Structure formats: C-alpha cells, structure tokens
mmCIF file of C-alpha atoms in Angstrom:
data_model
loop_
_atom_site.group_PDB
_atom_site.id
_atom_site.type_symbol
_atom_site.label_atom_id
_atom_site.label_comp_id
_atom_site.label_asym_id
_atom_site.label_seq_id
_atom_site.Cartn_x
_atom_site.Cartn_y
_atom_site.Cartn_z
ATOM 1 C CA MET X 1 8.585 9.931 -14.197
ATOM 2 C CA PRO X 2 7.227 6.762 -15.825
ATOM 3 C CA PRO X 3 7.544 3.403 -14.033
ATOM 4 C CA SER X 4 11.202 2.595 -13.490
ATOM 5 C CA ARG X 5 13.016 -0.183 -15.286
ATOM 6 C CA SER X 6 13.646 -1.892 -11.925
ATOM 7 C CA HIS X 7 9.917 -1.760 -11.081
ATOM 8 C CA ILE X 8 8.974 -3.329 -14.422
ATOM 9 C CA ARG X 9 11.652 -5.999 -14.037
ATOM 10 C CA ALA X 10 10.570 -6.873 -10.498
ATOM 11 C CA THR X 11 6.942 -7.089 -11.636
ATOM 12 C CA ILE X 12 7.668 -9.408 -14.562
ATOM 13 C CA GLU X 13 10.066 -11.610 -12.591
ATOM 14 C CA ALA X 14 7.430 -12.089 -9.879
ATOM 15 C CA TYR X 15 4.900 -12.921 -12.586
ATOM 16 C CA LEU X 16 7.244 -15.441 -14.208
ATOM 17 C CA GLY X 17 7.782 -16.994 -10.799
ATOM 18 C CA ARG X 18 4.114 -18.026 -10.984
ATOM 19 C CA HIS X 19 4.068 -18.661 -14.750
ATOM 20 C CA ALA X 20 7.476 -20.077 -15.610
ATOM 21 C CA GLU X 21 6.045 -21.643 -18.777
ATOM 22 C CA GLU X 22 5.632 -18.135 -20.271
ATOM 23 C CA ARG X 23 9.278 -17.082 -20.004
ATOM 24 C CA GLU X 24 10.108 -17.940 -23.604
ATOM 25 C CA ALA X 25 7.096 -15.994 -24.894
ATOM 26 C CA LEU X 26 8.258 -12.973 -22.879
ATOM 27 C CA ASP X 27 11.917 -13.103 -23.916
ATOM 28 C CA GLY X 28 11.304 -10.004 -26.045
ATOM 29 C CA LEU X 29 10.178 -8.059 -22.965
ATOM 30 C CA LEU X 30 13.270 -9.126 -21.038
ATOM 31 C CA ALA X 31 15.367 -7.960 -23.985
ATOM 32 C CA VAL X 32 13.631 -4.556 -23.887
ATOM 33 C CA LEU X 33 14.479 -4.271 -20.195
ATOM 34 C CA ASP X 34 18.123 -4.998 -21.006
ATOM 35 C CA GLY X 35 18.176 -2.411 -23.800
ATOM 36 C CA ASN X 36 18.710 1.343 -23.785
ATOM 37 C CA GLY X 37 15.204 2.534 -24.679
ATOM 38 C CA GLU X 38 12.528 3.497 -22.150
ATOM 39 C CA PRO X 39 10.550 0.215 -21.803
ATOM 40 C CA SER X 40 7.153 1.942 -21.484
ATOM 41 C CA SER X 41 7.645 4.584 -24.180
ATOM 42 C CA ARG X 42 5.661 4.164 -27.384
ATOM 43 C CA ALA X 43 8.774 5.427 -29.173
ATOM 44 C CA THR X 44 10.649 2.280 -28.119
ATOM 45 C CA LEU X 45 10.260 -0.030 -31.102
ATOM 46 C CA PRO X 46 9.606 -2.729 -32.133
ATOM 47 C CA HIS X 47 8.404 -3.576 -28.585
ATOM 48 C CA HIS X 48 7.177 -1.625 -25.564
ATOM 49 C CA VAL X 49 5.091 -2.015 -22.406
ATOM 50 C CA THR X 50 1.397 -1.128 -22.096
ATOM 51 C CA CYS X 51 -1.121 -1.618 -19.267
ATOM 52 C CA SER X 52 -4.762 -2.725 -19.051
ATOM 53 C CA ALA X 53 -7.435 -3.012 -16.352
ATOM 54 C CA VAL X 54 -9.457 -6.188 -15.851
ATOM 55 C CA VAL X 55 -12.510 -4.795 -14.034
ATOM 56 C CA ILE X 56 -14.703 -7.531 -12.511
ATOM 57 C CA ASP X 57 -18.248 -6.903 -11.265
ATOM 58 C CA ARG X 58 -20.305 -8.757 -8.636
ATOM 59 C CA ASP X 59 -21.676 -11.125 -11.326
ATOM 60 C CA ARG X 60 -18.167 -12.223 -12.342
ATOM 61 C CA ARG X 61 -18.258 -10.260 -15.579
ATOM 62 C CA VAL X 62 -15.358 -8.330 -17.109
ATOM 63 C CA LEU X 63 -15.608 -4.856 -18.639
ATOM 64 C CA HIS X 64 -14.758 -4.627 -22.350
ATOM 65 C CA ILE X 65 -14.499 -1.444 -24.412
ATOM 66 C CA ASP X 66 -15.332 -1.311 -28.126
ATOM 67 C CA HIS X 67 -12.456 0.707 -29.589
ATOM 68 C CA ARG X 68 -13.388 2.994 -32.459
ATOM 69 C CA ALA X 69 -10.064 2.779 -34.309
ATOM 70 C CA THR X 70 -9.737 -0.996 -34.395
ATOM 71 C CA GLY X 71 -13.298 -2.188 -33.949
ATOM 72 C CA LEU X 72 -11.990 -4.637 -31.340
ATOM 73 C CA LEU X 73 -13.574 -5.388 -27.981
ATOM 74 C CA LEU X 74 -10.756 -4.966 -25.448
ATOM 75 C CA ASN X 75 -10.124 -4.299 -21.777
ATOM 76 C CA PRO X 76 -9.629 -0.621 -20.928
ATOM 77 C CA GLY X 77 -5.943 0.141 -21.346
ATOM 78 C CA GLY X 78 -3.234 1.815 -23.332
ATOM 79 C CA HIS X 79 0.197 3.380 -23.248
ATOM 80 C CA VAL X 80 2.005 4.384 -20.081
ATOM 81 C CA GLU X 81 2.349 8.138 -19.500
ATOM 82 C CA ALA X 82 5.089 10.126 -17.804
ATOM 83 C CA GLY X 83 2.995 10.768 -14.692
ATOM 84 C CA ASP X 84 2.261 7.092 -14.026
ATOM 85 C CA ARG X 85 4.156 6.060 -10.907
ATOM 86 C CA THR X 86 3.697 2.322 -11.417
ATOM 87 C CA LEU X 87 2.291 -0.061 -14.012
ATOM 88 C CA LEU X 88 -0.790 -0.520 -11.841
ATOM 89 C CA SER X 89 -1.378 3.242 -11.611
ATOM 90 C CA ALA X 90 -1.247 3.392 -15.426
ATOM 91 C CA ALA X 91 -4.011 0.773 -15.617
ATOM 92 C CA VAL X 92 -6.087 2.732 -13.079
ATOM 93 C CA ARG X 93 -5.696 5.931 -15.099
ATOM 94 C CA GLU X 94 -6.667 4.202 -18.353
ATOM 95 C CA VAL X 95 -9.925 2.758 -16.996
ATOM 96 C CA CYS X 96 -10.810 6.157 -15.574
ATOM 97 C CA GLU X 97 -10.154 7.892 -18.910
ATOM 98 C CA GLU X 98 -11.837 5.348 -21.184
ATOM 99 C CA ALA X 99 -14.775 4.221 -19.033
ATOM 100 C CA GLY X 100 -15.190 7.008 -16.469
ATOM 101 C CA ILE X 101 -14.780 4.617 -13.526
ATOM 102 C CA ARG X 102 -13.155 6.522 -10.672
ATOM 103 C CA PRO X 103 -10.204 4.984 -8.799
ATOM 104 C CA GLY X 104 -12.311 5.006 -5.627
ATOM 105 C CA ASP X 105 -14.816 2.701 -7.360
ATOM 106 C CA LEU X 106 -12.101 0.032 -7.647
ATOM 107 C CA CYS X 107 -10.221 -2.155 -5.198
ATOM 108 C CA LEU X 108 -7.571 -4.854 -5.493
ATOM 109 C CA THR X 109 -8.513 -8.522 -5.554
ATOM 110 C CA PRO X 110 -7.259 -10.794 -2.729
ATOM 111 C CA LYS X 111 -6.120 -13.295 -5.350
ATOM 112 C CA PHE X 112 -3.784 -11.030 -7.335
ATOM 113 C CA LEU X 113 -3.384 -7.862 -5.238
ATOM 114 C CA ASP X 114 -1.058 -5.453 -7.108
ATOM 115 C CA SER X 115 0.442 -8.163 -9.333
ATOM 116 C CA PRO X 116 -0.711 -8.647 -12.934
ATOM 117 C CA ILE X 117 -3.172 -11.446 -13.621
ATOM 118 C CA ASP X 118 -1.805 -11.745 -17.161
ATOM 119 C CA VAL X 119 0.979 -10.380 -19.358
ATOM 120 C CA ASP X 120 0.013 -10.670 -23.005
ATOM 121 C CA VAL X 121 2.043 -10.226 -26.187
ATOM 122 C CA HIS X 122 0.107 -8.985 -29.190
ATOM 123 C CA ASP X 123 0.906 -7.510 -32.583
ATOM 124 C CA ILE X 124 -0.019 -3.948 -33.540
ATOM 125 C CA ASP X 125 -0.496 -3.008 -37.191
ATOM 126 C CA ALA X 126 1.427 -0.136 -38.726
ATOM 127 C CA ASN X 127 -0.191 3.288 -38.369
ATOM 128 C CA PRO X 128 1.103 5.597 -41.127
ATOM 129 C CA ALA X 129 -0.948 8.513 -39.784
ATOM 130 C CA LYS X 130 1.102 8.404 -36.559
ATOM 131 C CA GLY X 131 4.306 7.352 -38.270
ATOM 132 C CA GLU X 132 4.349 4.074 -36.372
ATOM 133 C CA PRO X 133 5.555 0.839 -37.987
ATOM 134 C CA ALA X 134 4.141 -2.550 -37.059
ATOM 135 C CA HIS X 135 5.267 -3.470 -33.537
ATOM 136 C CA GLN X 136 4.348 -5.463 -30.423
ATOM 137 C CA HIS X 137 2.826 -4.599 -27.061
ATOM 138 C CA PHE X 138 3.704 -6.361 -23.817
ATOM 139 C CA ASP X 139 0.436 -5.712 -22.017
ATOM 140 C CA PHE X 140 0.428 -5.915 -18.199
ATOM 141 C CA ARG X 141 -3.148 -6.662 -17.093
ATOM 142 C CA PHE X 142 -4.236 -5.889 -13.528
ATOM 143 C CA ALA X 143 -7.431 -7.215 -11.944
ATOM 144 C CA PHE X 144 -9.807 -5.005 -9.941
ATOM 145 C CA TYR X 145 -13.138 -5.491 -8.212
ATOM 146 C CA LEU X 146 -15.863 -2.864 -8.223
ATOM 147 C CA THR X 147 -16.544 -1.444 -4.778
ATOM 148 C CA ALA X 148 -20.148 -0.563 -5.691
ATOM 149 C CA GLU X 149 -22.765 -2.714 -7.368
ATOM 150 C CA GLN X 150 -22.477 -1.061 -10.801
ATOM 151 C CA PRO X 151 -21.132 2.486 -11.138
ATOM 152 C CA PRO X 152 -22.319 4.406 -14.202
ATOM 153 C CA LEU X 153 -19.914 4.468 -17.128
ATOM 154 C CA ALA X 154 -18.807 7.699 -18.788
ATOM 155 C CA LEU X 155 -17.260 6.481 -22.012
ATOM 156 C CA GLN X 156 -14.614 8.411 -23.923
ATOM 157 C CA TYR X 157 -16.539 8.480 -27.184
ATOM 158 C CA GLU X 158 -13.673 10.081 -29.094
ATOM 159 C CA GLU X 159 -11.928 6.697 -28.883
ATOM 160 C CA VAL X 160 -14.649 4.152 -28.027
ATOM 161 C CA THR X 161 -18.122 3.338 -29.331
ATOM 162 C CA GLY X 162 -19.539 1.272 -26.481
ATOM 163 C CA ALA X 163 -18.927 -1.102 -23.595
ATOM 164 C CA GLN X 164 -19.946 -4.624 -22.626
ATOM 165 C CA TRP X 165 -19.706 -6.755 -19.493
ATOM 166 C CA LEU X 166 -18.714 -10.300 -20.507
ATOM 167 C CA PRO X 167 -18.654 -13.481 -18.359
ATOM 168 C CA PHE X 168 -15.244 -15.060 -17.752
ATOM 169 C CA ALA X 169 -15.934 -17.702 -20.412
ATOM 170 C CA ASP X 170 -16.580 -15.007 -23.062
ATOM 171 C CA VAL X 171 -13.568 -12.800 -22.373
ATOM 172 C CA ARG X 172 -11.976 -11.970 -25.724
ATOM 173 C CA SER X 173 -8.320 -12.560 -24.868
ATOM 174 C CA PRO X 174 -7.525 -16.305 -24.778
ATOM 175 C CA THR X 175 -4.693 -15.986 -22.253
ATOM 176 C CA LEU X 176 -6.727 -13.755 -19.939
ATOM 177 C CA ARG X 177 -9.816 -15.958 -20.310
ATOM 178 C CA ALA X 178 -7.879 -19.049 -19.235
ATOM 179 C CA LYS X 179 -6.439 -17.326 -16.173
ATOM 180 C CA LEU X 180 -9.831 -15.910 -15.155
ATOM 181 C CA LEU X 181 -11.497 -19.318 -15.392
ATOM 182 C CA ASP X 182 -8.737 -20.888 -13.292
ATOM 183 C CA ALA X 183 -8.914 -18.104 -10.724
ATOM 184 C CA GLY X 184 -12.709 -18.230 -10.685
ATOM 185 C CA ALA X 185 -12.511 -21.846 -9.587
ATOM 186 C CA GLU X 186 -10.278 -20.671 -6.707
ATOM 187 C CA GLY X 187 -12.546 -17.891 -5.461
ATOM 188 C CA LEU X 188 -12.182 -14.908 -7.817
ATOM 189 C CA ASP X 189 -15.823 -13.903 -7.410
ATOM 190 C CA GLY X 190 -16.072 -10.113 -7.706
ATOM 191 C CA GLN X 191 -16.952 -9.646 -4.030
ATOM 192 C CA PRO X 192 -14.703 -7.013 -2.374
ATOM 193 C CA GLU X 193 -12.988 -8.033 0.846
ATOM 194 C CA PRO X 194 -10.174 -6.621 2.989
ATOM 195 C CA VAL X 195 -6.669 -6.800 1.556
ATOM 196 C CA ASN X 196 -4.977 -4.896 4.404
ATOM 197 C CA ALA X 197 -4.789 -5.553 8.139
ATOM 198 C CA GLY X 198 -4.330 -3.096 11.018
ATOM 199 C CA ALA X 199 -3.691 -3.575 14.742
ATOM 200 C CA LEU X 200 -5.714 -1.575 17.271
ATOM 201 C CA ILE X 201 -3.484 -2.252 20.274
ATOM 202 C CA HIS X 202 -4.615 -1.167 23.743
ATOM 203 C CA ASP X 203 -3.391 -1.823 27.266
ATOM 204 C CA GLY X 204 -6.754 -2.333 28.992
ATOM 205 C CA HIS X 205 -6.308 0.956 30.862
ATOM 206 C CA GLY X 206 -7.652 3.273 28.174
ATOM 207 C CA ARG X 207 -4.434 3.763 26.233
ATOM 208 C CA TYR X 208 -3.916 2.963 22.521
ATOM 209 C CA LEU X 209 -0.597 2.386 20.778
ATOM 210 C CA LEU X 210 -0.166 4.575 17.690
ATOM 211 C CA ARG X 211 2.680 4.997 15.230
ATOM 212 C CA LEU X 212 3.764 8.293 13.702
ATOM 213 C CA ARG X 213 4.386 7.564 10.026
ATOM 214 C CA ASP X 214 7.350 8.861 8.026
ATOM 215 C CA ASP X 215 6.994 12.167 6.199
ATOM 216 C CA ARG X 216 7.948 10.978 2.723
ATOM 217 C CA GLU X 217 6.485 11.499 -0.720
ATOM 218 C CA ARG X 218 4.285 8.796 -2.237
ATOM 219 C CA ILE X 219 3.722 6.868 0.968
ATOM 220 C CA TRP X 220 0.337 6.155 2.416
ATOM 221 C CA ALA X 221 -0.842 8.764 4.981
ATOM 222 C CA PRO X 222 2.518 10.470 5.634
ATOM 223 C CA TRP X 223 3.278 12.229 8.927
ATOM 224 C CA VAL X 224 0.138 11.181 10.780
ATOM 225 C CA PHE X 225 -0.511 8.866 13.698
ATOM 226 C CA ALA X 226 -1.914 5.573 12.426
ATOM 227 C CA LEU X 227 -2.332 1.930 13.344
ATOM 228 C CA LEU X 228 0.446 -0.568 12.829
ATOM 229 C CA GLY X 229 -0.148 -3.002 9.973
ATOM 230 C CA GLY X 230 -0.051 -3.134 6.209
ATOM 231 C CA GLY X 231 -0.997 -4.854 2.991
ATOM 232 C CA ARG X 232 -1.441 -8.517 2.314
ATOM 233 C CA THR X 233 1.081 -10.323 0.098
ATOM 234 C CA ILE X 234 0.421 -13.274 -2.155
ATOM 235 C CA ASP X 235 2.418 -15.466 0.253
ATOM 236 C CA ASP X 236 0.187 -14.616 3.277
ATOM 237 C CA SER X 237 -2.231 -17.446 4.054
ATOM 238 C CA CYS X 238 -4.791 -15.078 5.627
ATOM 239 C CA LEU X 239 -5.117 -11.545 6.980
ATOM 240 C CA ALA X 240 -4.180 -12.656 10.491
ATOM 241 C CA ALA X 241 -0.911 -13.907 9.006
ATOM 242 C CA THR X 242 -0.518 -10.575 7.235
ATOM 243 C CA LEU X 243 -0.820 -8.724 10.528
ATOM 244 C CA ARG X 244 1.635 -10.983 12.350
ATOM 245 C CA ARG X 245 4.170 -10.550 9.548
ATOM 246 C CA GLU X 246 3.716 -6.771 9.436
ATOM 247 C CA LEU X 247 4.125 -6.419 13.204
ATOM 248 C CA ALA X 248 7.287 -8.540 13.130
ATOM 249 C CA GLU X 249 8.693 -6.379 10.316
ATOM 250 C CA GLU X 250 7.676 -3.025 11.785
ATOM 251 C CA VAL X 251 8.307 -3.365 15.531
ATOM 252 C CA LEU X 252 10.831 -5.770 17.010
ATOM 253 C CA GLY X 253 9.660 -6.973 20.419
ATOM 254 C CA LEU X 254 5.967 -6.123 20.094
ATOM 255 C CA GLU X 255 3.802 -9.213 20.601
ATOM 256 C CA PRO X 256 0.174 -8.308 21.371
ATOM 257 C CA THR X 257 -2.178 -10.941 22.708
ATOM 258 C CA ASP X 258 -5.843 -11.738 22.067
ATOM 259 C CA LEU X 259 -5.854 -10.350 18.522
ATOM 260 C CA MET X 260 -9.445 -10.584 17.286
ATOM 261 C CA PRO X 261 -11.300 -8.972 14.351
ATOM 262 C CA PHE X 262 -12.939 -5.745 15.491
ATOM 263 C CA ALA X 263 -14.009 -3.728 12.448
ATOM 264 C CA VAL X 264 -13.573 -3.271 8.711
ATOM 265 C CA GLU X 265 -12.506 0.230 7.759
ATOM 266 C CA GLU X 266 -11.929 1.727 4.311
ATOM 267 C CA ALA X 267 -8.983 3.872 3.305
ATOM 268 C CA THR X 268 -7.650 5.285 0.045
ATOM 269 C CA SER X 269 -4.363 4.181 -1.508
ATOM 270 C CA VAL X 270 -1.786 6.498 -3.069
ATOM 271 C CA ASP X 271 -3.314 5.569 -6.447
ATOM 272 C CA GLY X 272 -6.805 6.534 -5.256
ATOM 273 C CA LEU X 273 -8.074 2.937 -4.960
ATOM 274 C CA ALA X 274 -10.462 1.926 -2.199
ATOM 275 C CA VAL X 275 -8.662 -0.214 0.387
ATOM 276 C CA PRO X 276 -10.804 -2.284 2.780
ATOM 277 C CA ILE X 277 -8.852 -2.855 6.017
ATOM 278 C CA GLN X 278 -9.561 -5.590 8.555
ATOM 279 C CA VAL X 279 -8.812 -4.096 11.968
ATOM 280 C CA TYR X 280 -7.828 -6.504 14.742
ATOM 281 C CA ALA X 281 -7.962 -5.438 18.380
ATOM 282 C CA GLY X 282 -5.342 -6.815 20.733
ATOM 283 C CA ARG X 283 -3.732 -6.118 24.089
ATOM 284 C CA TRP X 284 -0.172 -5.242 25.066
ATOM 285 C CA LYS X 285 1.143 -3.637 28.251
ATOM 286 C CA GLY X 286 4.753 -2.943 27.353
ATOM 287 C CA LYS X 287 6.645 0.323 27.176
ATOM 288 C CA ALA X 288 6.673 1.881 23.723
ATOM 289 C CA GLU X 289 10.234 3.135 24.172
ATOM 290 C CA THR X 290 11.615 -0.361 24.852
ATOM 291 C CA VAL X 291 10.751 -1.895 21.460
ATOM 292 C CA GLU X 292 12.600 -1.279 18.193
ATOM 293 C CA LEU X 293 10.519 0.633 15.656
ATOM 294 C CA ARG X 294 11.755 -0.198 12.155
ATOM 295 C CA GLU X 295 9.139 1.654 10.098
ATOM 296 C CA GLY X 296 7.966 5.096 11.140
ATOM 297 C CA VAL X 297 9.143 7.867 13.458
ATOM 298 C CA LEU X 298 7.874 6.883 16.912
ATOM 299 C CA LEU X 299 5.431 4.772 18.881
ATOM 300 C CA LYS X 300 3.277 6.435 21.511
ATOM 301 C CA TRP X 301 0.591 5.432 23.974
ATOM 302 C CA CYS X 302 -2.361 7.796 23.543
ATOM 303 C CA THR X 303 -5.583 8.226 25.474
ATOM 304 C CA VAL X 304 -8.950 9.163 24.008
ATOM 305 C CA ASP X 305 -8.740 12.708 25.326
ATOM 306 C CA MET X 306 -5.496 13.237 23.387
ATOM 307 C CA LEU X 307 -6.945 12.363 19.978
ATOM 308 C CA GLU X 308 -8.270 15.806 19.092
ATOM 309 C CA ARG X 309 -4.750 17.209 19.452
ATOM 310 C CA LEU X 310 -3.140 14.710 17.083
ATOM 311 C CA ARG X 311 -2.950 14.388 13.315
ATOM 312 C CA LEU X 312 -4.627 11.045 12.745
ATOM 313 C CA SER X 313 -5.203 8.924 9.669
ATOM 314 C CA PRO X 314 -8.791 9.365 8.389
ATOM 315 C CA GLY X 315 -11.392 7.682 10.587
ATOM 316 C CA LEU X 316 -8.922 6.558 13.259
ATOM 317 C CA GLY X 317 -10.240 8.844 15.989
ATOM 318 C CA GLU X 318 -13.783 7.571 15.528
ATOM 319 C CA LEU X 319 -12.555 3.975 15.490
ATOM 320 C CA ILE X 320 -10.676 4.369 18.786
ATOM 321 C CA ARG X 321 -13.598 6.140 20.449
ATOM 322 C CA ARG X 322 -15.932 3.336 19.351
ATOM 323 C CA HIS X 323 -13.619 0.697 20.761
ATOM 324 C CA ALA X 324 -13.232 2.638 24.018
ATOM 325 C CA ALA X 325 -17.024 2.917 24.336
ATOM 326 C CA GLU X 326 -17.541 -0.797 23.669
ATOM 327 C CA HIS X 327 -14.614 -1.892 25.858
ATOM 328 C CA PRO X 328 -14.424 0.516 28.795
ATOM 329 C CA ALA X 329 -11.179 0.428 30.727
ATOM 330 C CA ALA X 330 -11.354 -1.424 34.018
ATOM 331 C CA GLU X 331 -9.264 1.312 35.601
ATOM 332 C CA GLY X 332 -7.378 4.424 34.616
ATOM 333 C CA PRO X 333 -3.973 4.506 32.960
ATOM 334 C CA PRO X 334 -1.222 2.935 35.087
ATOM 335 C CA ASP X 335 0.804 5.368 37.138
ATOM 336 C CA ARG X 336 4.017 6.368 35.501
ATOM 337 C CA PRO X 337 7.043 5.450 37.637
ATOM 338 C CA ARG X 338 8.738 8.515 39.025
ATOM 339 C CA PRO X 339 12.063 8.575 40.891
ATOM 340 C CA LEU X 340 11.834 9.322 44.575
ATOM 341 C CA PRO X 341 14.125 12.049 45.911
ATOM 342 C CA GLY X 342 16.172 9.511 47.841
ATOM 343 C CA GLU X 343 16.505 7.256 44.813
ATOM 344 C CA ALA X 344 17.573 9.907 42.294
ATOM 345 C CA PRO X 345 21.279 10.101 41.337
ATOM 346 C CA ALA X 346 23.273 12.815 43.024
ATOM 347 C CA GLY X 347 22.785 16.138 41.272
ATOM 348 C CA THR X 348 19.392 15.197 39.798
ATOM 349 C CA GLU X 349 16.831 17.990 39.820
ATOM 350 C CA LEU X 350 13.184 16.931 39.558
ATOM 351 C CA HIS X 351 10.706 19.038 37.559
ATOM 352 C CA ILE X 352 13.183 20.978 35.477
ATOM 353 C CA VAL X 353 12.919 22.221 31.899
ATOM 354 C CA GLY X 354 15.635 21.115 29.497
ATOM 355 C CA VAL X 355 16.443 22.076 25.919
ATOM 356 C CA HIS X 356 18.095 19.719 23.432
ATOM 357 C CA LEU X 357 19.754 21.054 20.296
ATOM 358 C CA HIS X 358 19.384 18.901 17.178
ATOM 359 C CA LEU X 359 21.987 19.845 14.552
ATOM 360 C CA GLN X 360 22.098 17.994 11.237
ATOM 361 C CA ASP X 361 24.226 18.736 8.178
ATOM 362 C CA GLU X 362 23.486 18.279 4.483
ATOM 363 C CA HIS X 363 24.828 14.707 4.605
ATOM 364 C CA GLY X 364 22.331 13.609 7.238
ATOM 365 C CA ARG X 365 24.929 13.563 10.034
ATOM 366 C CA ILE X 366 23.820 14.585 13.531
ATOM 367 C CA LEU X 367 26.093 16.432 15.947
ATOM 368 C CA LEU X 368 26.381 14.749 19.362
ATOM 369 C CA GLY X 369 28.464 15.586 22.417
ATOM 370 C CA LEU X 370 30.351 13.102 24.598
ATOM 371 C CA ARG X 371 29.383 13.741 28.211
ATOM 372 C CA HIS X 372 32.160 14.093 30.798
ATOM 373 C CA PRO X 373 32.992 10.917 32.756
ATOM 374 C CA SER X 374 32.211 12.727 36.017
ATOM 375 C CA SER X 375 28.790 13.961 34.835
ATOM 376 C CA ALA X 376 25.991 13.173 37.299
ATOM 377 C CA PHE X 377 23.664 12.240 34.448
ATOM 378 C CA ALA X 378 24.590 9.703 31.748
ATOM 379 C CA PRO X 379 28.352 10.062 32.157
ATOM 380 C CA ASP X 380 30.674 9.100 29.305
ATOM 381 C CA THR X 381 27.823 8.739 26.780
ATOM 382 C CA TRP X 382 27.023 10.478 23.502
ATOM 383 C CA HIS X 383 24.126 12.899 23.860
ATOM 384 C CA PHE X 384 22.407 15.840 22.172
ATOM 385 C CA LEU X 385 23.773 19.207 23.180
ATOM 386 C CA ALA X 386 21.552 20.172 26.117
ATOM 387 C CA VAL X 387 21.034 22.783 28.770
ATOM 388 C CA HIS X 388 18.566 23.511 31.592
#
C-alpha cells in the first residue's frame, strides 16, 4: 500500500506548523488530500505527490543528479510506488535506485528527523509519449546525512547522465537552498549524531531491566527483549529530554536515577536507515511488576547469565556484558522474598506446579473465571482458569 492519506496530511500539517507562510502555495496539495484520487498516484491529475532525498555529505554538500530526460540537475527523487510505506521510505528508495546509495549509508538529521525540510511545488511539462498532460508535483524533500565519508555512487544511467555534490549556496532549488542556508547557520553540518536514546537500567546487583517488544508488523525489532527508549522529536531539547519523555510515555512509575551517557550504538530502522543511539546507564531498584508498562509486552529483570537464552535486539547482549564488566556488582542479586510457612494463607502449598488456561476468541476477548468467595487464594476475584 502507498502512504496513506492520513499520513500525508499529518506530514504536511506538521510542516505548515513550522512554515505557515507557505499554506497558500500548498492549497492545491490540501485540495488533493480532500479529493477522491490517490494523492501519490501519478494518475491523479493535475496534481500529485512526489518525494526527493536531500543527501548531505561531511563537507556540507548536497547530491544532485543530472537527469537524462530533462537535462536538469535535481535531487534524487520521483514518484511514490505501491510498496512505499511512508513518504520518507519513498525518498530512501529513490536515492538507492538513482544513485546506488544504500539505506544503511544514510541516517536522519537531528534538525529535521523524519520531517521534510522542504515541500516544493513545480510544473511538469506534458509528455505525449506517456500520455501525460502538463501537471504539477508537490515534492516532499527529506534530509539525510551520509554515515560514511563518501560511499561510491552507482548511477542509474538509463535515467541519469551524472552526479554532482553542490554546496548549500549552489543548490539548484531556490526554496531548498534558502532552507539549507538557514539550517546550516543552526548546525546542519553533515556530521552524523545520535537521534535515538535508550536506557540501560540496572539495580547495582547485576540485574538489567529489559522490555519485551510487541510482535507487530512494521515495528522496530518486534518480539525481542530490548532497552526502553525511542526516537527524538523536534520538540525535544536534547537526547536526555528524549529519554525522559520516552520513559514517562512507556512505563508509568519508572524513575531511574543517575542517568549518564554510556555508549553510542547503531541500529537499523524499518526503512533500512542507520540509527545512531545514545545509550544512558541509570539505576533503579523497583519491582518490574509494580509499574505500568504502556508499550510492549512485559518488563523483566535479567542477569548476564540469562542473556544467551533470550531473543535480544542486535548488539544488546554485548552491550550489557560490557557494562557488567566495567561496573561489577557490589553484591549478588537481592534475595527474592518468599512466604514463610507460618505466614502463608491457610491452604497455601509452597513449591507447587500450576497451569493457567488462556482462552481468547476472535474478538480479542479473554475468558476469566470469578473465584469463589471462600477460596483460600484470591477469593472473589477474576482469574485465569487454573489447576494444580
């Protein structure tokens, strides 16, 4: 499926929130979003959405492609295809196809993240060979840094004749050039830096708090144990603020102390982009079952010797082992409280094996049983069907 109408609308409304003066120029795009045609289909005329990649190197130069058909020097880009999940993923695909730059050679910029740096409106001449009349493109332009110094280009010579790296001041598009010069004065420098933050939370006794992620399509690292944390937003003042916000959103009641930068790790996004992650180490001694997990399946304290038995996000096991080696626990894990025979409720059997039956129908409803008021364990409460 191509990018949804709601995704395109949310992207342009966020952009107009930063560039309110461009709303009138983009009225045609808003009209397309209110219409019946697919906004990103080239069959939607006389306007439709396209995407481009603004690739910036370490010398603050922008990649331009010399297109064979038009003779114009443009950013890599083109029409959205059915398999593009988002507008940004369309831009990533286009730069890979036209210039041979792999997604893993690119990363988001801290200044713009996954928001467009520019949305341009330009006229396209009629193309009788393709049966296309004159029309307009609403071009969403996304900025990327190179992760390496200068990866080799593999140009698509069927459509392009060459490539050039141009300084901000020489960028061909006037609207993009103006935004690049403004952003350059505010730190858009081509130097990759972390845009995500993760929390390596330990208790000082050799245990590390990990979250089991949801098993859903198109999410980052599904169904593995990973660190808490997430991506920076434009409203975050710094990565430490990103982490505090993410922890507050993900786990209600979790407030680690002594959060300090520990390492920078690199992951891969669902679009294949490189994602530098600033990992902060902090301490917390609470019980994982007493806090409210709002994103994910469960929280669990894990020791180093458990790691080889778990499905972990890439590199996490090595990261935890390195931290454990550099910060040895002062003592072993705290003893788990166990009820004494005299303290256990009447009828309690210690060291028994129980089986719980989880029954769920096609509507997502779970079958529970109401325990008898005279039950020795959890009387008059709803519970899974269970037996010893």
